[in-house]
mmCIF file of C-alpha atoms in Angstrom:
data_model
loop_
_atom_site.group_PDB
_atom_site.id
_atom_site.type_symbol
_atom_site.label_atom_id
_atom_site.label_comp_id
_atom_site.label_asym_id
_atom_site.label_seq_id
_atom_site.Cartn_x
_atom_site.Cartn_y
_atom_site.Cartn_z
ATOM 1 C CA ASP A 1 19.091 -18.144 -30.862
ATOM 2 C CA GLN A 2 22.328 -19.233 -29.245
ATOM 3 C CA GLN A 3 23.297 -16.513 -26.772
ATOM 4 C CA VAL A 4 26.522 -18.227 -25.723
ATOM 5 C CA LYS A 5 28.666 -19.524 -28.524
ATOM 6 C CA GLN A 6 31.601 -21.863 -28.534
ATOM 7 C CA ASN A 7 32.462 -21.863 -32.191
ATOM 8 C CA SER A 8 35.180 -24.492 -32.126
ATOM 9 C CA PRO A 9 33.821 -27.973 -31.439
ATOM 10 C CA SER A 10 37.182 -29.445 -30.547
ATOM 11 C CA LEU A 11 40.793 -28.670 -29.690
ATOM 12 C CA SER A 12 43.812 -30.922 -29.471
ATOM 13 C CA VAL A 13 47.003 -29.881 -27.676
ATOM 14 C CA GLN A 14 50.176 -31.505 -26.450
ATOM 15 C CA GLU A 15 50.738 -32.155 -22.787
ATOM 16 C CA GLY A 16 52.549 -29.251 -21.148
ATOM 17 C CA ARG A 17 51.382 -26.702 -23.692
ATOM 18 C CA ILE A 18 48.722 -24.053 -23.249
ATOM 19 C CA SER A 19 45.074 -24.749 -24.065
ATOM 20 C CA ILE A 20 42.955 -21.745 -24.999
ATOM 21 C CA LEU A 21 39.204 -22.212 -25.119
ATOM 22 C CA ASN A 22 37.104 -19.378 -26.493
ATOM 23 C CA CYS A 23 33.552 -18.277 -25.890
ATOM 24 C CA ASP A 24 31.455 -15.442 -27.296
ATOM 25 C CA TYR A 25 28.143 -14.120 -26.067
ATOM 26 C CA THR A 26 25.496 -11.870 -27.530
ATOM 27 C CA ASN A 27 23.472 -10.772 -24.503
ATOM 28 C CA SER A 28 25.021 -7.632 -23.011
ATOM 29 C CA MET A 29 22.971 -8.175 -19.845
ATOM 30 C CA PHE A 30 25.093 -11.175 -18.850
ATOM 31 C CA ASP A 31 27.217 -10.207 -15.883
ATOM 32 C CA TYR A 32 28.665 -13.471 -14.629
ATOM 33 C CA PHE A 33 30.475 -16.129 -16.576
ATOM 34 C CA LEU A 34 31.499 -19.638 -15.684
ATOM 35 C CA TRP A 35 33.437 -22.530 -17.136
ATOM 36 C CA TYR A 36 32.442 -26.125 -16.525
ATOM 37 C CA LYS A 37 34.265 -29.311 -17.396
ATOM 38 C CA LYS A 38 32.333 -32.461 -18.212
ATOM 39 C CA TYR A 39 33.519 -36.048 -18.420
ATOM 40 C CA PRO A 40 31.358 -38.712 -20.075
ATOM 41 C CA ALA A 41 28.611 -40.066 -17.818
ATOM 42 C CA GLU A 42 29.191 -37.326 -15.255
ATOM 43 C CA GLY A 43 27.598 -33.974 -14.578
ATOM 44 C CA PRO A 44 29.363 -30.686 -15.378
ATOM 45 C CA THR A 45 32.013 -29.785 -12.823
ATOM 46 C CA PHE A 46 32.465 -26.129 -11.932
ATOM 47 C CA LEU A 47 35.946 -24.875 -12.808
ATOM 48 C CA ILE A 48 36.227 -21.125 -12.564
ATOM 49 C CA SER A 49 34.082 -18.040 -12.883
ATOM 50 C CA ILE A 50 34.410 -14.324 -13.475
ATOM 51 C CA SER A 51 32.242 -11.330 -12.762
ATOM 52 C CA SER A 52 31.765 -8.646 -15.369
ATOM 53 C CA ILE A 53 33.509 -6.132 -13.124
ATOM 54 C CA LYS A 54 36.766 -8.002 -13.622
ATOM 55 C CA ASP A 55 38.766 -8.827 -16.702
ATOM 56 C CA LYS A 56 40.795 -11.699 -15.311
ATOM 57 C CA ASN A 57 40.463 -14.422 -12.718
ATOM 58 C CA GLU A 58 43.088 -17.024 -11.962
ATOM 59 C CA ASP A 59 42.929 -20.307 -10.077
ATOM 60 C CA GLY A 60 45.959 -22.518 -10.296
ATOM 61 C CA ARG A 61 46.439 -23.678 -13.864
ATOM 62 C CA PHE A 62 43.194 -22.075 -14.972
ATOM 63 C CA THR A 63 42.783 -18.426 -15.950
ATOM 64 C CA VAL A 64 39.686 -16.842 -17.405
ATOM 65 C CA PHE A 65 39.883 -13.588 -19.344
ATOM 66 C CA LEU A 66 36.865 -11.402 -20.071
ATOM 67 C CA ASN A 67 36.677 -8.754 -22.786
ATOM 68 C CA LYS A 68 33.329 -7.063 -22.262
ATOM 69 C CA SER A 69 33.585 -4.740 -25.231
ATOM 70 C CA ALA A 70 34.116 -7.710 -27.525
ATOM 71 C CA LYS A 71 31.648 -9.901 -25.593
ATOM 72 C CA HIS A 72 34.329 -12.549 -25.484
ATOM 73 C CA LEU A 73 35.881 -14.692 -22.829
ATOM 74 C CA SER A 74 38.549 -17.310 -22.874
ATOM 75 C CA LEU A 75 39.835 -20.046 -20.597
ATOM 76 C CA HIS A 76 43.549 -20.679 -20.492
ATOM 77 C CA ILE A 77 44.886 -23.926 -19.103
ATOM 78 C CA VAL A 78 48.612 -24.056 -18.580
ATOM 79 C CA PRO A 79 50.276 -26.443 -18.476
ATOM 80 C CA SER A 80 47.742 -28.768 -20.051
ATOM 81 C CA GLN A 81 47.558 -32.301 -18.679
ATOM 82 C CA PRO A 82 46.025 -35.473 -20.163
ATOM 83 C CA GLY A 83 43.485 -35.455 -17.314
ATOM 84 C CA ASP A 84 42.168 -32.156 -18.656
ATOM 85 C CA SER A 85 40.734 -34.013 -21.645
ATOM 86 C CA ALA A 86 36.986 -33.424 -21.404
ATOM 87 C CA VAL A 87 34.173 -31.321 -22.836
ATOM 88 C CA TYR A 88 34.300 -27.721 -21.623
ATOM 89 C CA PHE A 89 31.177 -25.613 -21.389
ATOM 90 C CA CYS A 90 31.075 -21.858 -21.177
ATOM 91 C CA ALA A 91 28.043 -20.531 -19.289
ATOM 92 C CA ALA A 92 26.643 -17.108 -18.528
ATOM 93 C CA ALA A 93 24.181 -15.642 -16.068
ATOM 94 C CA GLN A 94 22.253 -12.418 -15.987
ATOM 95 C CA GLY A 95 21.768 -10.414 -12.816
ATOM 96 C CA GLY A 96 18.426 -11.261 -11.223
ATOM 97 C CA SER A 97 18.141 -14.622 -12.940
ATOM 98 C CA GLU A 98 19.537 -17.838 -11.609
ATOM 99 C CA LYS A 99 19.486 -19.751 -14.838
ATOM 100 C CA LEU A 100 22.749 -20.509 -16.541
ATOM 101 C CA VAL A 101 22.864 -20.226 -20.313
ATOM 102 C CA PHE A 102 25.348 -22.683 -21.742
ATOM 103 C CA GLY A 103 27.337 -22.854 -24.923
ATOM 104 C CA LYS A 104 27.338 -26.092 -26.893
ATOM 105 C CA GLY A 105 30.649 -27.190 -25.433
ATOM 106 C CA MET A 106 34.074 -27.888 -26.827
ATOM 107 C CA LYS A 107 35.971 -31.141 -26.607
ATOM 108 C CA LEU A 108 39.548 -30.726 -25.432
ATOM 109 C CA THR A 109 42.035 -33.524 -25.999
ATOM 110 C CA VAL A 110 45.432 -33.296 -24.355
ATOM 111 C CA ASN A 111 47.863 -35.741 -25.879
ATOM 112 C CA PRO A 112 50.657 -37.243 -23.767
ATOM 113 C CA ALA B 1 32.894 -33.819 -0.081
ATOM 114 C CA ALA B 2 29.240 -34.662 -0.581
ATOM 115 C CA GLY B 3 27.890 -34.014 -4.036
ATOM 116 C CA VAL B 4 24.497 -33.715 -5.639
ATOM 117 C CA ILE B 5 22.746 -37.070 -5.801
ATOM 118 C CA GLN B 6 20.292 -37.940 -8.526
ATOM 119 C CA SER B 7 18.154 -41.018 -8.842
ATOM 120 C CA PRO B 8 17.624 -43.035 -10.804
ATOM 121 C CA ARG B 9 20.707 -42.778 -12.998
ATOM 122 C CA HIS B 10 18.945 -44.443 -15.900
ATOM 123 C CA LEU B 11 15.273 -44.715 -16.699
ATOM 124 C CA ILE B 12 13.470 -46.279 -19.608
ATOM 125 C CA LYS B 13 9.814 -45.421 -20.181
ATOM 126 C CA GLU B 14 7.314 -45.841 -22.957
ATOM 127 C CA LYS B 15 5.451 -43.045 -24.677
ATOM 128 C CA ARG B 16 2.594 -41.595 -22.650
ATOM 129 C CA GLU B 17 3.979 -42.964 -19.381
ATOM 130 C CA THR B 18 5.039 -40.854 -16.437
ATOM 131 C CA ALA B 19 8.446 -40.501 -14.810
ATOM 132 C CA THR B 20 9.710 -39.030 -11.557
ATOM 133 C CA LEU B 21 13.301 -37.902 -11.176
ATOM 134 C CA LYS B 22 14.753 -37.157 -7.767
ATOM 135 C CA CYS B 23 17.517 -34.816 -6.692
ATOM 136 C CA TYR B 24 19.256 -34.495 -3.352
ATOM 137 C CA PRO B 25 21.302 -31.276 -3.133
ATOM 138 C CA ILE B 26 24.615 -30.788 -1.435
ATOM 139 C CA PRO B 27 24.013 -30.467 2.323
ATOM 140 C CA ARG B 28 23.180 -26.885 3.361
ATOM 141 C CA HIS B 29 22.441 -25.869 -0.217
ATOM 142 C CA ASP B 30 19.042 -24.223 -0.415
ATOM 143 C CA THR B 31 18.541 -23.825 -4.156
ATOM 144 C CA VAL B 32 17.929 -26.529 -6.716
ATOM 145 C CA TYR B 33 17.957 -26.259 -10.499
ATOM 146 C CA TRP B 34 16.874 -28.645 -13.231
ATOM 147 C CA TYR B 35 18.424 -28.767 -16.696
ATOM 148 C CA GLN B 36 17.709 -30.898 -19.751
ATOM 149 C CA GLN B 37 20.471 -31.874 -22.165
ATOM 150 C CA GLY B 38 19.448 -33.452 -25.448
ATOM 151 C CA PRO B 39 21.901 -35.475 -27.559
ATOM 152 C CA GLY B 40 24.719 -33.221 -28.768
ATOM 153 C CA GLN B 41 23.081 -30.200 -27.193
ATOM 154 C CA ASP B 42 23.939 -27.822 -24.394
ATOM 155 C CA PRO B 43 22.086 -28.058 -21.089
ATOM 156 C CA GLN B 44 18.825 -26.103 -21.154
ATOM 157 C CA PHE B 45 17.444 -24.606 -17.948
ATOM 158 C CA LEU B 46 14.038 -25.934 -16.923
ATOM 159 C CA ILE B 47 13.182 -24.626 -13.476
ATOM 160 C CA SER B 48 14.644 -23.700 -10.103
ATOM 161 C CA PHE B 49 13.531 -23.619 -6.493
ATOM 162 C CA TYR B 50 14.725 -21.645 -3.512
ATOM 163 C CA GLU B 51 13.496 -22.506 -0.043
ATOM 164 C CA LYS B 52 10.733 -24.687 -1.519
ATOM 165 C CA MET B 53 9.396 -21.905 -3.716
ATOM 166 C CA GLN B 54 9.771 -21.773 -7.477
ATOM 167 C CA SER B 55 12.306 -19.051 -8.166
ATOM 168 C CA ASP B 56 12.847 -19.117 -11.918
ATOM 169 C CA LYS B 57 11.369 -20.892 -14.877
ATOM 170 C CA GLY B 58 12.769 -21.710 -18.266
ATOM 171 C CA SER B 59 11.622 -23.805 -21.182
ATOM 172 C CA ILE B 60 9.795 -26.428 -19.140
ATOM 173 C CA PRO B 61 6.865 -28.117 -20.900
ATOM 174 C CA ASP B 62 3.459 -27.927 -19.243
ATOM 175 C CA ARG B 63 3.562 -31.737 -18.976
ATOM 176 C CA PHE B 64 6.404 -31.376 -16.480
ATOM 177 C CA SER B 65 6.119 -30.204 -12.910
ATOM 178 C CA ALA B 66 8.583 -29.981 -10.081
ATOM 179 C CA GLN B 67 8.758 -29.175 -6.418
ATOM 180 C CA GLN B 68 11.213 -28.820 -3.597
ATOM 181 C CA PHE B 69 10.475 -30.454 -0.265
ATOM 182 C CA SER B 70 11.163 -29.433 3.312
ATOM 183 C CA ASP B 71 14.412 -31.421 3.335
ATOM 184 C CA TYR B 72 15.428 -29.475 0.195
ATOM 185 C CA HIS B 73 15.350 -32.455 -2.108
ATOM 186 C CA SER B 74 13.516 -31.915 -5.345
ATOM 187 C CA GLU B 75 11.477 -34.058 -7.721
ATOM 188 C CA LEU B 76 10.799 -33.515 -11.403
ATOM 189 C CA ASN B 77 7.570 -35.143 -12.539
ATOM 190 C CA MET B 78 7.106 -35.794 -16.225
ATOM 191 C CA SER B 79 3.805 -36.968 -17.674
ATOM 192 C CA SER B 80 2.596 -38.035 -21.120
ATOM 193 C CA LEU B 81 6.156 -38.738 -22.096
ATOM 194 C CA GLU B 82 7.149 -38.152 -25.706
ATOM 195 C CA LEU B 83 10.065 -39.530 -27.685
ATOM 196 C CA GLY B 84 11.588 -36.039 -27.681
ATOM 197 C CA ASP B 85 11.823 -36.099 -23.898
ATOM 198 C CA SER B 86 14.688 -38.572 -24.162
ATOM 199 C CA ALA B 87 17.615 -36.670 -22.711
ATOM 200 C CA LEU B 88 20.004 -36.322 -19.834
ATOM 201 C CA TYR B 89 18.392 -34.486 -16.940
ATOM 202 C CA PHE B 90 20.734 -32.686 -14.591
ATOM 203 C CA CYS B 91 20.005 -31.345 -11.175
ATOM 204 C CA ALA B 92 22.264 -28.702 -9.682
ATOM 205 C CA SER B 93 22.353 -27.026 -6.308
ATOM 206 C CA SER B 94 23.801 -23.891 -4.825
ATOM 207 C CA LEU B 95 23.798 -21.885 -1.642
ATOM 208 C CA ARG B 96 22.028 -18.610 -2.306
ATOM 209 C CA GLY B 97 23.363 -15.547 -0.601
ATOM 210 C CA GLY B 98 26.603 -15.502 -2.499
ATOM 211 C CA ARG B 99 27.140 -12.643 -4.849
ATOM 212 C CA SER B 100 24.561 -9.951 -5.353
ATOM 213 C CA PRO B 101 22.409 -11.822 -3.912
ATOM 214 C CA TYR B 102 22.425 -14.885 -6.097
ATOM 215 C CA SER B 103 24.996 -17.617 -6.146
ATOM 216 C CA TYR B 104 25.629 -18.449 -9.750
ATOM 217 C CA GLU B 105 28.058 -21.236 -8.992
ATOM 218 C CA GLN B 106 25.881 -24.242 -9.417
ATOM 219 C CA TYR B 107 27.106 -27.718 -8.617
ATOM 220 C CA PHE B 108 25.757 -30.441 -10.825
ATOM 221 C CA GLY B 109 24.776 -34.018 -10.153
ATOM 222 C CA PRO B 110 25.673 -36.904 -12.462
ATOM 223 C CA GLY B 111 22.367 -36.719 -14.281
ATOM 224 C CA THR B 112 19.505 -39.092 -15.021
ATOM 225 C CA ARG B 113 19.419 -40.508 -18.516
ATOM 226 C CA LEU B 114 15.800 -40.855 -19.591
ATOM 227 C CA THR B 115 15.003 -42.934 -22.633
ATOM 228 C CA VAL B 116 11.482 -42.860 -23.986
ATOM 229 C CA THR B 117 10.587 -45.689 -26.372
#
């Protein structure tokens, strides 16, 4: 059973526009959420995270929003750049456990 | 900045052979995690170690074992390899003692691609 879901397998946006990547989760015990970016032949690179006590966290061009009642989070990238083209994974962690539970990833393509 | 180092990057083995994957965490990181990513799949947590002790365990087959050494590097030993073990194996590290009290922000290595033929 997939506890972290990224329902859209891909997204294509124009350079300079906003990219919005969505993620849903089913386990209400998750209390920490992370986004990773992955290029081919490389390991996932940590991007940004958010604790369940917050509803927004911002770091430069990246902002993560958390809606606990809807069990939904999203990553906003603005402005999008061609170098942002990669596979993005949403991940979640539950207090007391160190394991990250990943979604299946979503491929973002930013066109020049 | 130093990153997580994994070796080898690629490994080809035959069925029923054994394989050893190595992971060198970011300096000063005390916790190591192993993940397995099958083709088109999300990374699946296998096992983690903190200060040389197993700290959490996921869906790791009994044919696999792992340990963390005094220098904090870790090795994943895989025996009686099966075709289904072909995957990308990631190691990640973190410095525990972050938030409450675990550090969830894990930093991943480039992975070892294991192919079992």
